[in-house]
Amino acid sequence: MDLKRVAKDAAKTLSSYMTYQALRVVLEQLSETDPPQSLWLHGFCSHISVQDGEAFIRALLQEKQELAFRIMTVRQHLAEEVADYLPEMVRSAIQQSNMEHRRQHLERITQLTVSEPPSSSEQPTDSES
């Protein structure tokens, strides 16, 4: 297992997620302060996916530099705010999730199927024997 590669992929995914969150913040701000810019940015998002945050920023820089810089500033601020909490939160969430999955799996594999006892009409009587 290449732990460096795993960490690099996780960092890229997290960076893209921070870009998405920053985009949401900026869109919300623009909807209140500059509705035409907000509409333009919504339209831009419908053509350029934010799933790859770096590609999204590169494309936005080509179209509207000031919006790209604003999103980059917000994502940097978000990253700085959550960086201290993130490692422990990720470890804790994964540990709790794994425990819950194991518990559910154990319950599922240990459930006994109780067959219904035969009804009294199906049991032989003394007169039938």
Coordinates of N, CA and C in Angstrom, one line a residue:
M1 N 0.9 -1.2 0.0 CA 0.0 0.0 0.0 C 0.9 1.2 0.0
D2 N 0.6 2.1 -0.9 CA 1.4 3.4 -1.0 C 0.7 4.5 -0.2
L3 N 1.1 4.6 1.1 CA 0.4 5.6 2.0 C 0.6 7.0 1.5
K4 N 1.7 7.3 0.9 CA 1.9 8.7 0.3 C 0.9 9.0 -0.7
R5 N 0.6 8.0 -1.6 CA -0.3 8.2 -2.7 C -1.7 8.3 -2.1
V6 N -2.1 7.5 -1.1 CA -3.4 7.6 -0.4 C -3.5 9.0 0.2
A7 N -2.5 9.5 0.9 CA -2.6 10.8 1.5 C -2.7 11.9 0.4
K8 N -2.0 11.8 -0.7 CA -2.1 12.8 -1.8 C -3.5 12.8 -2.4
D9 N -4.0 11.6 -2.6 CA -5.4 11.5 -3.2 C -6.4 12.1 -2.2
A10 N -6.2 11.8 -0.9 CA -7.2 12.4 0.1 C -7.1 13.9 0.2
A11 N -5.8 14.4 0.1 CA -5.6 15.9 0.1 C -6.3 16.5 -1.1
K12 N -6.2 15.9 -2.3 CA -6.8 16.4 -3.5 C -8.3 16.4 -3.4
T13 N -8.9 15.4 -2.8 CA -10.3 15.3 -2.6 C -10.8 16.3 -1.6
L14 N -10.0 16.5 -0.6 CA -10.4 17.5 0.4 C -10.3 18.9 -0.1
S15 N -9.2 19.2 -0.9 CA -9.1 20.5 -1.6 C -10.3 20.8 -2.5
S16 N -10.7 19.8 -3.2 CA -11.8 20.0 -4.1 C -13.1 20.2 -3.3
Y17 N -13.2 19.5 -2.2 CA -14.4 19.8 -1.3 C -14.4 21.2 -0.7
M18 N -13.2 21.6 -0.3 CA -13.1 23.0 0.2 C -13.4 24.0 -0.9
T19 N -13.1 23.7 -2.1 CA -13.4 24.6 -3.2 C -14.9 24.6 -3.4
Y20 N -15.6 23.5 -3.3 CA -17.0 23.4 -3.4 C -17.7 24.2 -2.3
Q21 N -17.2 24.0 -1.0 CA -17.8 24.8 0.1 C -17.5 26.3 -0.1
A22 N -16.4 26.7 -0.6 CA -16.1 28.1 -0.8 C -17.0 28.6 -1.9
L23 N -17.3 27.9 -2.9 CA -18.2 28.3 -4.0 C -19.6 28.5 -3.4
R24 N -20.0 27.6 -2.5 CA -21.3 27.8 -1.9 C -21.4 29.1 -1.1
V25 N -20.3 29.4 -0.3 CA -20.3 30.6 0.5 C -20.4 31.8 -0.4
V26 N -19.6 31.8 -1.5 CA -19.5 33.0 -2.4 C -20.9 33.1 -3.1
L27 N -21.4 32.0 -3.5 CA -22.8 32.1 -4.2 C -23.8 32.7 -3.3
E28 N -23.8 32.3 -2.0 CA -24.7 32.8 -1.0 C -24.5 34.3 -0.8
Q29 N -23.2 34.7 -0.7 CA -22.9 36.1 -0.6 C -23.4 36.9 -1.8
L30 N -23.1 36.4 -3.0 CA -23.4 37.1 -4.2 C -25.0 37.2 -4.4
S31 N -25.7 36.2 -3.9 CA -27.1 36.2 -4.1 C -27.7 37.4 -3.3
E32 N -27.0 37.8 -2.2 CA -27.5 38.9 -1.4 C -27.0 40.3 -1.9
T33 N -25.7 40.3 -2.4 CA -25.1 41.5 -2.7 C -25.0 41.8 -4.2
D34 N -25.0 40.8 -5.1 CA -24.8 41.0 -6.5 C -25.5 39.9 -7.3
P35 N -26.9 39.9 -7.3 CA -27.6 38.8 -8.0 C -27.2 38.5 -9.4
P36 N -26.9 39.5 -10.2 CA -26.4 39.2 -11.6 C -25.1 38.3 -11.6
Q37 N -24.2 38.7 -10.7 CA -22.9 37.8 -10.6 C -23.3 36.4 -10.1
S38 N -24.2 36.4 -9.2 CA -24.6 35.1 -8.6 C -25.2 34.2 -9.8
L39 N -26.1 34.8 -10.6 CA -26.6 34.0 -11.7 C -25.6 33.6 -12.7
W40 N -24.6 34.5 -13.0 CA -23.6 34.1 -13.9 C -22.8 32.9 -13.3
L41 N -22.4 33.0 -12.0 CA -21.6 31.9 -11.4 C -22.4 30.6 -11.4
H42 N -23.7 30.7 -11.2 CA -24.5 29.5 -11.2 C -24.5 28.9 -12.6
G43 N -24.6 29.7 -13.6 CA -24.5 29.2 -15.0 C -23.1 28.6 -15.3
F44 N -22.1 29.3 -14.8 CA -20.7 28.8 -15.0 C -20.6 27.4 -14.4
C45 N -21.2 27.2 -13.2 CA -21.1 25.9 -12.5 C -21.9 24.8 -13.3
S46 N -22.9 25.2 -14.0 CA -23.6 24.2 -14.8 C -22.8 23.7 -16.0
H47 N -21.8 24.4 -16.4 CA -21.0 24.0 -17.5 C -19.6 23.4 -17.1
I48 N -19.1 23.9 -16.0 CA -17.8 23.4 -15.4 C -18.0 22.8 -14.1
S49 N -17.6 21.5 -13.9 CA -17.9 20.8 -12.7 C -16.8 21.3 -11.6
V50 N -17.3 21.4 -10.4 CA -16.5 21.7 -9.3 C -15.9 20.5 -8.7
Q51 N -16.2 19.3 -9.2 CA -15.7 18.0 -8.6 C -14.2 18.0 -8.6
D52 N -13.5 18.5 -9.6 CA -12.1 18.7 -9.6 C -11.9 20.2 -9.3
G53 N -11.6 20.5 -8.1 CA -11.5 21.9 -7.6 C -10.5 22.7 -8.3
E54 N -9.3 22.1 -8.6 CA -8.2 22.8 -9.3 C -8.6 23.1 -10.7
A55 N -9.2 22.2 -11.4 CA -9.6 22.5 -12.8 C -10.7 23.6 -12.8
F56 N -11.6 23.5 -11.8 CA -12.7 24.5 -11.7 C -12.1 25.9 -11.6
I57 N -11.1 26.1 -10.7 CA -10.4 27.3 -10.4 C -9.7 27.8 -11.7
R58 N -9.0 26.9 -12.4 CA -8.3 27.3 -13.6 C -9.3 27.9 -14.6
A59 N -10.4 27.2 -14.8 CA -11.4 27.6 -15.8 C -12.0 29.0 -15.4
L60 N -12.3 29.1 -14.1 CA -12.9 30.4 -13.6 C -11.9 31.5 -13.7
L61 N -10.6 31.3 -13.5 CA -9.6 32.3 -13.7 C -9.6 32.8 -15.1
Q62 N -9.9 32.0 -16.1 CA -10.0 32.4 -17.5 C -11.2 33.3 -17.8
E63 N -12.3 33.0 -17.0 CA -13.5 33.8 -17.3 C -13.7 35.0 -16.4
K64 N -13.6 34.8 -15.1 CA -13.8 35.9 -14.2 C -12.8 35.8 -13.0
Q65 N -11.7 36.4 -13.2 CA -10.5 36.4 -12.3 C -10.9 36.8 -10.9
E66 N -11.7 37.8 -10.7 CA -12.1 38.3 -9.4 C -12.9 37.3 -8.6
L67 N -13.8 36.5 -9.3 CA -14.5 35.5 -8.6 C -13.6 34.3 -8.2
A68 N -12.7 34.0 -9.1 CA -11.8 32.9 -8.8 C -10.9 33.2 -7.6
F69 N -10.4 34.5 -7.5 CA -9.6 34.9 -6.4 C -10.5 34.9 -5.1
R70 N -11.7 35.3 -5.2 CA -12.6 35.3 -4.1 C -12.8 33.9 -3.5
I71 N -13.1 33.0 -4.4 CA -13.3 31.6 -4.0 C -12.0 31.0 -3.4
M72 N -10.8 31.3 -4.0 CA -9.6 30.8 -3.5 C -9.3 31.3 -2.1
T73 N -9.7 32.6 -1.8 CA -9.5 33.2 -0.5 C -10.4 32.5 0.5
V74 N -11.7 32.3 0.1 CA -12.6 31.7 1.0 C -12.2 30.2 1.3
R75 N -11.8 29.5 0.3 CA -11.4 28.1 0.6 C -10.1 28.0 1.4
Q76 N -9.2 29.0 1.3 CA -8.0 29.0 2.1 C -8.4 29.2 3.6
H77 N -9.3 30.2 3.8 CA -9.8 30.5 5.1 C -10.5 29.2 5.7
L78 N -11.4 28.6 4.9 CA -12.1 27.4 5.4 C -11.0 26.3 5.8
A79 N -10.0 26.1 5.0 CA -9.0 25.1 5.2 C -8.3 25.4 6.5
E80 N -7.9 26.6 6.7 CA -7.2 27.0 7.9 C -8.1 26.8 9.2
E81 N -9.4 27.0 9.1 CA -10.3 26.9 10.2 C -10.5 25.4 10.6
V82 N -10.6 24.5 9.6 CA -10.9 23.1 9.9 C -9.7 22.2 10.0
A83 N -8.5 22.7 9.7 CA -7.3 21.9 9.6 C -7.0 21.3 11.0
D84 N -7.1 22.0 12.1 CA -6.8 21.5 13.4 C -7.7 20.4 13.8
Y85 N -9.0 20.5 13.5 CA -10.0 19.5 13.9 C -10.0 18.3 13.0
L86 N -9.7 18.4 11.8 CA -10.0 17.4 10.8 C -9.3 16.0 11.1
P87 N -8.0 15.9 11.4 CA -7.5 14.6 11.6 C -8.2 13.8 12.6
E88 N -8.5 14.3 13.8 CA -9.1 13.6 14.9 C -10.6 13.3 14.5
M89 N -11.2 14.2 13.8 CA -12.6 14.0 13.4 C -12.7 12.9 12.4
V90 N -11.8 12.8 11.5 CA -11.8 11.7 10.5 C -11.5 10.4 11.2
R91 N -10.5 10.4 12.0 CA -10.2 9.1 12.7 C -11.4 8.6 13.6
S92 N -12.0 9.5 14.3 CA -13.1 9.2 15.2 C -14.3 8.8 14.4
A93 N -14.6 9.5 13.3 CA -15.8 9.1 12.4 C -15.6 7.8 11.8
I94 N -14.4 7.5 11.3 CA -14.2 6.2 10.7 C -14.3 5.1 11.7
Q95 N -13.7 5.3 12.9 CA -13.8 4.3 14.0 C -15.2 4.0 14.4
Q96 N -16.0 5.1 14.6 CA -17.4 4.9 15.0 C -18.2 4.2 13.8
S97 N -17.9 4.6 12.6 CA -18.6 4.0 11.5 C -18.3 2.5 11.4
N98 N -17.0 2.2 11.5 CA -16.6 0.8 11.4 C -17.2 -0.1 12.5
M99 N -17.3 0.5 13.7 CA -17.9 -0.2 14.8 C -19.4 -0.5 14.6
E100 N -20.1 0.5 14.0 CA -21.5 0.4 13.7 C -21.7 -0.7 12.6
H101 N -20.9 -0.7 11.6 CA -21.0 -1.7 10.5 C -20.7 -3.1 11.1
R102 N -19.7 -3.2 11.9 CA -19.5 -4.5 12.5 C -20.6 -5.0 13.4
R103 N -21.2 -4.1 14.2 CA -22.3 -4.4 15.0 C -23.5 -4.9 14.2
Q104 N -23.8 -4.2 13.2 CA -24.9 -4.5 12.3 C -24.7 -5.9 11.6
H105 N -23.5 -6.1 11.2 CA -23.1 -7.3 10.5 C -23.2 -8.5 11.5
L106 N -22.7 -8.3 12.7 CA -22.8 -9.4 13.7 C -24.3 -9.7 14.0
E107 N -25.1 -8.7 14.2 CA -26.5 -8.9 14.4 C -27.2 -9.7 13.3
R108 N -26.8 -9.3 12.1 CA -27.4 -9.9 10.9 C -27.0 -11.4 10.8
I109 N -25.7 -11.7 11.1 CA -25.3 -13.1 10.9 C -25.7 -14.0 12.1
T110 N -26.0 -13.4 13.2 CA -26.4 -14.2 14.4 C -27.9 -14.3 14.6
Q111 N -28.7 -13.7 13.8 CA -30.1 -13.8 14.0 C -30.5 -15.2 13.7
L112 N -31.3 -15.8 14.6 CA -31.8 -17.1 14.4 C -33.2 -17.0 13.7
T113 N -33.4 -17.9 12.8 CA -34.7 -18.0 12.1 C -35.5 -19.0 13.0
V114 N -36.5 -18.4 13.6 CA -37.3 -19.3 14.5 C -38.4 -19.8 13.6
S115 N -38.5 -21.1 13.5 CA -39.6 -21.7 12.7 C -40.8 -21.8 13.6
E116 N -42.0 -21.6 13.0 CA -43.2 -21.6 13.8 C -43.5 -23.0 14.2
P117 N -43.9 -23.2 15.5 CA -44.3 -24.5 15.9 C -45.6 -25.0 15.2
P118 N -45.7 -26.3 15.0 CA -46.9 -26.8 14.3 C -48.1 -26.4 15.1
S119 N -49.2 -26.1 14.4 CA -50.5 -25.7 15.0 C -51.1 -27.0 15.6
S120 N -52.0 -26.8 16.5 CA -52.6 -28.0 17.2 C -53.4 -28.9 16.3
S121 N -53.9 -28.4 15.2 CA -54.6 -29.2 14.2 C -53.7 -30.1 13.4
E122 N -52.4 -29.7 13.4 CA -51.4 -30.6 12.7 C -50.8 -31.6 13.5
Q123 N -50.9 -31.5 14.9 CA -50.3 -32.5 15.7 C -51.3 -33.7 15.8
P124 N -50.6 -34.9 15.7 CA -51.5 -36.1 15.8 C -52.1 -36.2 17.2
T125 N -53.3 -36.7 17.2 CA -54.1 -36.9 18.4 C -54.0 -38.4 18.8
D126 N -54.4 -38.7 20.0 CA -54.4 -40.1 20.5 C -55.3 -40.9 19.7
S127 N -56.4 -40.4 19.3 CA -57.4 -41.2 18.6 C -56.9 -41.5 17.2
E128 N -55.9 -40.7 16.6 CA -55.4 -41.0 15.2 C -54.4 -42.1 15.3
S129 N -53.8 -42.3 16.4 CA -52.7 -43.3 16.5 C -53.2 -44.7 16.7

